[in-house]
XYZ file of C-alpha atoms in Angstrom:
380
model
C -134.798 147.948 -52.266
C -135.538 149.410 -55.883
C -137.604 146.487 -56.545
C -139.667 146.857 -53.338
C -140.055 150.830 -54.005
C -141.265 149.281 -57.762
C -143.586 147.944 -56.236
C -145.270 150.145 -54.057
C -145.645 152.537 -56.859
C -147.503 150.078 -58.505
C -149.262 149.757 -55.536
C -150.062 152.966 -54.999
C -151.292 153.194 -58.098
C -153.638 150.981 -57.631
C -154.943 152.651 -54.630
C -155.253 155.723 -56.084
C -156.975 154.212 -59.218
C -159.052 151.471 -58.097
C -160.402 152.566 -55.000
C -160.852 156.577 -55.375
C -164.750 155.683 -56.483
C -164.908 153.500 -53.160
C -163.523 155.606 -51.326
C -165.811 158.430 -52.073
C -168.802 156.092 -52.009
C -167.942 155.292 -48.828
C -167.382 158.986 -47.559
C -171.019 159.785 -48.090
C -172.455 156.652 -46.985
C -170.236 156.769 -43.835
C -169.546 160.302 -42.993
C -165.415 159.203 -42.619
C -162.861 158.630 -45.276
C -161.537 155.218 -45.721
C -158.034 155.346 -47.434
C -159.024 158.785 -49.357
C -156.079 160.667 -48.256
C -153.166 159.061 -50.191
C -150.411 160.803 -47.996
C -151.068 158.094 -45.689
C -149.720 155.807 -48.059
C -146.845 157.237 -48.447
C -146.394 157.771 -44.618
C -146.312 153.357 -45.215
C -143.601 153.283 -48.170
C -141.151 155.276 -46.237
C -141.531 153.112 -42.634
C -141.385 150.112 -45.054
C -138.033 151.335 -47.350
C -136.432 152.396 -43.897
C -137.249 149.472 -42.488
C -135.984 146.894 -45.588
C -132.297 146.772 -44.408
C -132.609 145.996 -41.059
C -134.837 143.109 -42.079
C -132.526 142.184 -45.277
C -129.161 142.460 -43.981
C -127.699 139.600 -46.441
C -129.260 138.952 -50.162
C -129.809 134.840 -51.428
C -128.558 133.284 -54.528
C -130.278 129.992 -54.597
C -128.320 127.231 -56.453
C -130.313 123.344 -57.156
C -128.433 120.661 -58.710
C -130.926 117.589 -59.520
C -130.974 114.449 -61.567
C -134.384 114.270 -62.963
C -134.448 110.835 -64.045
C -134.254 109.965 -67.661
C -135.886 112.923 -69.127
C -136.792 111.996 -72.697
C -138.949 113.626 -75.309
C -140.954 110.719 -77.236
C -139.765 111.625 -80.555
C -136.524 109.993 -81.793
C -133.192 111.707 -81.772
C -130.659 110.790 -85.124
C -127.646 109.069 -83.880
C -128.602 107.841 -80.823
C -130.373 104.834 -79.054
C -132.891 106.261 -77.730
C -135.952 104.565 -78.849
C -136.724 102.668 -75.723
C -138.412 106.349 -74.436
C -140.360 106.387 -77.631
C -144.785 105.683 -77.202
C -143.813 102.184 -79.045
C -140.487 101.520 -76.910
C -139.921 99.597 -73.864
C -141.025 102.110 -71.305
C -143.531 102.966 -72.865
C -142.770 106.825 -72.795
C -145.782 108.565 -74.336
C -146.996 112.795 -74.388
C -148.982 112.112 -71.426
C -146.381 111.005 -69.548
C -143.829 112.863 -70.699
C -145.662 116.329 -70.051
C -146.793 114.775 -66.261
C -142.994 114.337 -65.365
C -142.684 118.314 -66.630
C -145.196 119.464 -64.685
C -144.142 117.605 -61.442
C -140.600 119.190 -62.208
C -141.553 122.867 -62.912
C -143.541 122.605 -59.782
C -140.805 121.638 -57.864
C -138.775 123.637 -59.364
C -140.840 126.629 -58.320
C -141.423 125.504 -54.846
C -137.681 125.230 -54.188
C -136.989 128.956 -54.882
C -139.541 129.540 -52.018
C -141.032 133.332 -52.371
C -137.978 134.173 -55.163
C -137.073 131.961 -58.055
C -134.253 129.742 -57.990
C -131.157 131.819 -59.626
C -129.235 128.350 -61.475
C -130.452 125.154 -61.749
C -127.813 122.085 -62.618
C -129.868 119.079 -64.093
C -128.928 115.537 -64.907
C -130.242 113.404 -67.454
C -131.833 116.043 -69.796
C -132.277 114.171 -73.362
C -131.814 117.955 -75.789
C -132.527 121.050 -76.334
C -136.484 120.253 -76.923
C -136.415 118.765 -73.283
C -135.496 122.269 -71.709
C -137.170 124.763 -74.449
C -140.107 122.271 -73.195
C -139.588 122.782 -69.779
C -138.380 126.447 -69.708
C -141.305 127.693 -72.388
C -144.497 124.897 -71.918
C -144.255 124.190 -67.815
C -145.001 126.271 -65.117
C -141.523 127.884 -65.428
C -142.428 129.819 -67.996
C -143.433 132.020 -65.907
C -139.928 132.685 -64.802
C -137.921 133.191 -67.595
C -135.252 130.882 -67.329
C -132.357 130.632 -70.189
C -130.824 127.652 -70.263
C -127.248 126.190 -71.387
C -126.072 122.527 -71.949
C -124.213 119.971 -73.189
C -124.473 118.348 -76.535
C -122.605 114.870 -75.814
C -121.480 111.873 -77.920
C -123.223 109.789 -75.030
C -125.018 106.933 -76.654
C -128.412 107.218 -75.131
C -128.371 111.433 -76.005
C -127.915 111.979 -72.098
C -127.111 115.660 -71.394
C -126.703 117.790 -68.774
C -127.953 121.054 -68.557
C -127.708 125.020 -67.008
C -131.019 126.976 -66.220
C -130.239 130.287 -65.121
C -132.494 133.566 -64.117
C -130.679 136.152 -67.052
C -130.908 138.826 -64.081
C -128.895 137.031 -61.707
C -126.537 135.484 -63.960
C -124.821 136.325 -66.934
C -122.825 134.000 -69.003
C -119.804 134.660 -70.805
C -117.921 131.637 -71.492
C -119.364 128.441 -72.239
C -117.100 124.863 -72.973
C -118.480 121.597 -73.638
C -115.648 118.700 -71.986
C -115.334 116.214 -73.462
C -114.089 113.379 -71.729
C -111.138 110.840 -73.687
C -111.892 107.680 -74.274
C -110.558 104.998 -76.306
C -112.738 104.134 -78.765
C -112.143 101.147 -80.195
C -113.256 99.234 -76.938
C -115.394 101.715 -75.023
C -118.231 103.631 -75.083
C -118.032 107.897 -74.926
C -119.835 109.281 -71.936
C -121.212 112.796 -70.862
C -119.279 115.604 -71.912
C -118.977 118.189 -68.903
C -120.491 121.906 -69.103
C -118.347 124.357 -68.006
C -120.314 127.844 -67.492
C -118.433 131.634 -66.344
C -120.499 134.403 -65.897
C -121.274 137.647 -64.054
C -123.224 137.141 -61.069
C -125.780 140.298 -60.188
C -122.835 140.812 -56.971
C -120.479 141.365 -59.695
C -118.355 138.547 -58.744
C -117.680 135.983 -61.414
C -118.573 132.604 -61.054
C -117.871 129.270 -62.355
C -119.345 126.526 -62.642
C -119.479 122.912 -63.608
C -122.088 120.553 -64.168
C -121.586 117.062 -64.523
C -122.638 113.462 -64.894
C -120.008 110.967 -64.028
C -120.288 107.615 -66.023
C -122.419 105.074 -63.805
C -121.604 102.059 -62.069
C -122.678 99.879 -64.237
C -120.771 96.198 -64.017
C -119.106 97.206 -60.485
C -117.469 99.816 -58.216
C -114.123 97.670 -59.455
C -115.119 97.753 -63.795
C -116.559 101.422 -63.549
C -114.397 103.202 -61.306
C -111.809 104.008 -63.735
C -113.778 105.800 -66.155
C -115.203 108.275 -63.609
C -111.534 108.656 -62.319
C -110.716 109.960 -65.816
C -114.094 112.149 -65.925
C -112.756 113.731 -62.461
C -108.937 114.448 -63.487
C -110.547 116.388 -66.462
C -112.658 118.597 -64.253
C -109.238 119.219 -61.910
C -107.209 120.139 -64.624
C -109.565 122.969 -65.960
C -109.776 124.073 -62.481
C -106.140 124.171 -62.286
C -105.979 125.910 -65.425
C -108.260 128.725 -64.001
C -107.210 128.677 -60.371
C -103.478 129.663 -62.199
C -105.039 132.389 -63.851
C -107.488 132.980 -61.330
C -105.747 132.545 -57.752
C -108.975 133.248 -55.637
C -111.916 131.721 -58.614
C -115.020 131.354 -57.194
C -115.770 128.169 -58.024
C -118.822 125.381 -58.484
C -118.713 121.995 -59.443
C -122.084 120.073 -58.859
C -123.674 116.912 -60.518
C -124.283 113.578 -60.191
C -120.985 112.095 -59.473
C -122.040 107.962 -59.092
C -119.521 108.319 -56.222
C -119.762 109.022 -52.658
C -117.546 111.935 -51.171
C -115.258 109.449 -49.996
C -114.388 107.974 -53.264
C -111.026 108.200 -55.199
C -112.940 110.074 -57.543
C -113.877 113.084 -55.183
C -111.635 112.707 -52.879
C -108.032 111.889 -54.484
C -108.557 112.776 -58.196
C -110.709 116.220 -57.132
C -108.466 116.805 -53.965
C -111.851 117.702 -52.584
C -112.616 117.023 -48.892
C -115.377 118.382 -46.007
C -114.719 121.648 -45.492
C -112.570 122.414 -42.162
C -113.730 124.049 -39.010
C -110.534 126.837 -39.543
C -110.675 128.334 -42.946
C -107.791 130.650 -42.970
C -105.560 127.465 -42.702
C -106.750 126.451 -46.533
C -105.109 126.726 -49.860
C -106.491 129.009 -52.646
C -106.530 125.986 -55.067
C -108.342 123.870 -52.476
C -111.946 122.233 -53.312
C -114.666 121.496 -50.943
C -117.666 119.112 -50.369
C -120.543 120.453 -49.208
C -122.445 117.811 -49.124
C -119.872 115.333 -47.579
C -121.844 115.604 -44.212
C -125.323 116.285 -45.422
C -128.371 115.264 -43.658
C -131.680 116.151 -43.069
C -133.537 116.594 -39.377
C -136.001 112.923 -40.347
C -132.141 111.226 -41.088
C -131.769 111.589 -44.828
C -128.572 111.284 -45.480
C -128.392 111.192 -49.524
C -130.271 112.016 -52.828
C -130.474 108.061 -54.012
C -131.286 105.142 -51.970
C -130.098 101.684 -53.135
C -131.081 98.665 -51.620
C -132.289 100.379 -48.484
C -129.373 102.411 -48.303
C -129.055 106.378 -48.837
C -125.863 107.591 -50.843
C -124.560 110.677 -51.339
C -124.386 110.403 -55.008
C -125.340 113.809 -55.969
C -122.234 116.601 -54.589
C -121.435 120.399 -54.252
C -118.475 121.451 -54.173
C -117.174 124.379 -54.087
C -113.354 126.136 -54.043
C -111.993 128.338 -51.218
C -112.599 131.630 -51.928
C -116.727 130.991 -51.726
C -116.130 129.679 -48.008
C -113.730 132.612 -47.477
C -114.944 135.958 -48.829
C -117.368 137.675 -46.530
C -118.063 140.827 -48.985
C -119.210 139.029 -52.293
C -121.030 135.377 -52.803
C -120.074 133.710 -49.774
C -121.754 130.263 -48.679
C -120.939 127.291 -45.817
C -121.743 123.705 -45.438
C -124.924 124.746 -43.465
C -126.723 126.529 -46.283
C -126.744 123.300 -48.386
C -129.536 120.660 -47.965
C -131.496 118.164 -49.285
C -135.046 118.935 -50.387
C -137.554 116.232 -49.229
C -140.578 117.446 -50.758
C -143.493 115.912 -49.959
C -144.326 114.506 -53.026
C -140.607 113.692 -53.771
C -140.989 110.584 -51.117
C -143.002 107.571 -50.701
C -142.864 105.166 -47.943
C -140.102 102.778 -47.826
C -141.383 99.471 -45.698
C -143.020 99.002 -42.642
C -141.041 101.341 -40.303
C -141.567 105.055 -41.465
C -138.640 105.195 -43.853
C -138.887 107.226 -47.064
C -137.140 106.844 -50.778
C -137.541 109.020 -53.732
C -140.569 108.669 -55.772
C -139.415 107.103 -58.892
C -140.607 107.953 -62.574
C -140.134 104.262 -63.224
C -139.883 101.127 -61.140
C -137.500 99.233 -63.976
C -139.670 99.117 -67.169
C -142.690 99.497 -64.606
C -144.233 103.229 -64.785
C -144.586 104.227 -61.431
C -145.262 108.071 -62.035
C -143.181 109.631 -59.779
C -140.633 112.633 -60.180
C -137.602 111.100 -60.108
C -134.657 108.430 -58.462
C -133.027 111.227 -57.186
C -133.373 114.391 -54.257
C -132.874 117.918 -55.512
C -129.994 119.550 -53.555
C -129.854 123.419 -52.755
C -127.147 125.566 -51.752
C -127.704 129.738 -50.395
C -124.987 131.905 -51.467
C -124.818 135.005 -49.358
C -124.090 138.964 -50.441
């Protein structure tokens, strides 16, 4: 409401600045006074301030977890391999393209908020910190003042992931990188996990995770095991807090390389779908979100391989955000996938639809990336 009411004085200022000299010209030419009385305006604010709560019963905070699709800068980073996105490397990654792939992002970026910005933004495959000063400070997001927080990883390509947040409607406090064991005499280190608390504008604290489990790469059987480990680290912080914390309100969102029925998600996480009788669940219980996700034209996942969709990219979230009906509350019907328009291209003959790529292997295709944005409404 104070915003609105900010607003309208600024509004009515305007009136009563701008448009005085018209008004007056038109009071002689006309005989009649055309917005010259300003108490008419205010007659407006009032019916409009009485009127806000009845049409605003329940406030949004808009969460978007994405992979963007191998988003490099074209200059090299020390200690890691990433010169295949350099101008003279393999893909051929040069300014131009690199800036194209920030526009198309910021734009959808902005266009998933709808009339507000989107409060926190979970991305996949951010290179560094000149990849999101670039896209929070050069792009159309600038605009919007985003902060960001993220991960500085011992991955070998530089692969981060990364936490864009509106400073108003979220306000860190506590900020861990993960980083996931491995035995390094025989394999490689992978994406460390960001884990984020903070002060949402309800006043509730929230956590959240972002991650990036390693990829399948050389099989379901070969990779399975390293994302199991990537998982049990992610349920033993949330043990850790849900002991301190009995009713945490928790997020855990990324790019998981596993379906919701996978032994990572679904035995390592404990996470399942989210029951049709809530007051039967555990406090320490974690949720999918996404486990049934579709969209009305039969979507069913963010990444489509070999004319298949999977559900590759998950929310999940832990009881007391399904529960709580006076703070941040949410339910499996206020997440979706975003099919953008110019997310999409056609998929063969028959009207099907896959993501608009950024590349097409070391083919640039000039898309915005593999993967579908997904958004989840919390409600206040």
């Amino acid at each position: 409401m104070h915003g609105l009411y900010r607003w309208l004085l600024r509004h009515e200022e305007n009136i009563s600045g701008r448009h005085k000299k018209t008004c007056r010209k038109t009071e002689k030419q006309r005989g009649f006074t055309i917005f010259a009385d300003v108490k008419r305006w205010h007659i407006i604010c009032l019916a409009a301030l009485l009127a806000w709560p009845a049409v605003a019963q329940e406030r949004r905070l808009r969460f978007v977890e994405w992979n963007v699709e191998n988003l490099f800068d074209t200059l090299h980073d020390a200690g890691y391999n990433d010169r295949e996105f350099l101008p003279t490397g393999s893909y051929g990654w040069t300014s131009g393209r690199y800036f194209s792939k920030l526009s198309a992002l910021s734009r959808t970026l902005a266009a998933l908020g709808g009339s507000t910005p989107v409060d926190l933004i979970a991305l996949c495959e951010v290179e560094n910190d000149s990849t999101m000063v670039h896209l929070t400070r050069r792009s159309l997001l600038a605009r919007l003042h985003y902060d960001y927080l993220m991960t500085h990883s011992a991955d070998v390509r530089g692969i981060d992931v990364a936490l864009l947040y509106q400073p108003m409607a979220f306000r860190p406090y506590a900020v861990r990188s993960l980083r996931v064991p491995h035995d390094s005499s025989s394999e490689r280190p992978t994406r460390d996990i960001l884990f984020v608390s903070g002060e949402a504008l309800t006043g509730d604290t929230l956590h959240i995770f972002v991650c990036h489990l390693p990829s399948r790469r050389g099989g379901q059987r070969v990779s399975e095991p390293y994302r199991l480990r990537a998982a049990r680290l992610i349920r033993q912080n949330v043990d850790s807090l849900l002991a301190r914390e009995p009713h945490a309100k928790i997020i855990i969102a990324g790019d998981f390389n596993d379906e919701p029925t996978n032994a990572s998600i679904a035995t390592t996480l404990r996470a399942l779908p989210p029951p049709q009788h809530l007051d039967t669940t555990a406090a320490n219980d974690l949720f999918v979100l996404t486990s049934r996700i579709e969209t009305p034209e039969g979507i069913r996942g963010t990444y489509k391989f070999r004319g298949q969709w999977n559900r590759l990219d998950n929310i999940i979230v832990s009881t007391a955000l399904l529960t709580d009906s006076l703070g941040l509350h949410t339910n499996e019907q206020h997440c979706h996938i975003s099919t953008l328009p110019h997310l999409l291209e056609p998929d063969g003959p028959r009207g099907n639809v896959k993501p608009r790529r950024t590349y097409l292997g070391k083919f640039y295709h000039g898309g915005t990336s593999d993967h579908l944005p997904v958004t989840l409404d919390l409600f206040f």
